[in-house]
């Protein structure tokens, strides 16, 4: 008791006054939600955690890769955060196999996660029968967004239904004086664009063949080379300001009607929301060509670095309980642009983009795993490097096809 500071003592006394309630459960949370829409969403989690008696220590780190590497290094260095964001990715599975995480089985049992989580999410998050993470949302990283005003002014009357209609729309936007395609020139964003073209221009089967290939032959096929040239053809529609641009700055180009299209995950919707723009009125969205387009599924999870300290475990469990609760799921996902991980919550009036997402979620034939779920972080790194080099230099299609084939062989 004498070790307590004056402040600590005050907290303890206040806690005892509340019928013996414990000290605030302190959680340091590492995440990479730094844009306007993302910050608004994470604040919902923080507010709910505080309202439940917790103390939230926010560690926002710009860039997913940076944030995840920081967490891994801090765990390895014995200075782990309480909670940390990952994607539903093979990298998460690697961290599980390294034995770095506490499981959330107790909270999962009490919250009936087995029943309420959608099948593809549950299948990915549960490893060897244990919940080593708490899923918080479902994102599709592969949407096409567009400014309705820019397309109308350019005379684009309908959403493209195939690659040549997409190019025709881009040509019209260019002729109208606007920037046809807003792209953030960072490797992961160029990767998002490439994967979207792979499953829209090439088709879901080619996409799956590519990511499951271990001999690399598919990368040398004429169908795949066509994808590569379609992808590179898009360069002519991107403005010179693209290199290093953040994804939300690219979304802002649609919001301000400077650019026509952006290919990005549905977290972009959080930016439209902050700007008070409405789906179907100010901006449009489609996940691919037509009503039955493949729908890529990914999401964010929170992991709980290993600790035996009962106070840390209590904070981790409180976090998982709060962030999966129905009200928090609705508040958070509305701001984040994602779909809740509970099948039993009512999001109220869904906007036209979420309606498409929810419809697709119910149709397993349309589901496409994200690249992070199909390629190890090492392989994904090699593939991303090859795509970025191809996009940013005058490397030929034949050359990059060889490099990609070698990367697939591993
Ligand atoms: C995450 C999203 C996030 C986006 C951009 C993705 O990896 O799943 O939650 O908004 O990165 O920061």
Tab-separated table of C-alpha atoms in Angstrom, residues 30-35 38 58-70 85 186 188 244 246-248:
chain	number	residue	atom	x	y	z
A	30	UNK	CA	-1.547	-0.415	-31.170
A	31	UNK	CA	-3.369	0.259	-34.459
A	32	UNK	CA	-2.813	1.992	-37.792
A	33	UNK	CA	-6.054	3.954	-37.998
A	34	UNK	CA	-4.776	7.476	-38.584
A	35	UNK	CA	-7.024	8.938	-41.321
A	38	UNK	CA	-10.364	5.710	-39.161
A	58	UNK	CA	-3.658	5.017	-27.774
A	59	UNK	CA	-0.651	4.025	-29.900
A	60	UNK	CA	-1.558	4.929	-33.476
A	61	UNK	CA	1.214	4.095	-35.950
A	62	UNK	CA	0.872	5.238	-39.538
A	63	UNK	CA	0.986	2.381	-42.072
A	64	UNK	CA	-0.170	-1.199	-41.516
A	65	UNK	CA	3.206	-2.784	-42.070
A	66	UNK	CA	4.909	-0.362	-39.660
A	67	UNK	CA	2.293	-0.964	-36.994
A	68	UNK	CA	2.452	-4.752	-37.255
A	69	UNK	CA	6.271	-4.762	-37.271
A	70	UNK	CA	6.288	-2.524	-34.198
A	85	UNK	CA	-4.308	-4.693	-34.655
A	186	UNK	CA	2.696	3.327	-52.361
A	188	UNK	CA	0.497	-1.656	-50.927
A	244	UNK	CA	3.866	8.443	-52.123
A	246	UNK	CA	-1.652	8.424	-48.898
A	247	UNK	CA	-4.824	6.494	-49.699
A	248	UNK	CA	-7.085	8.987	-47.926
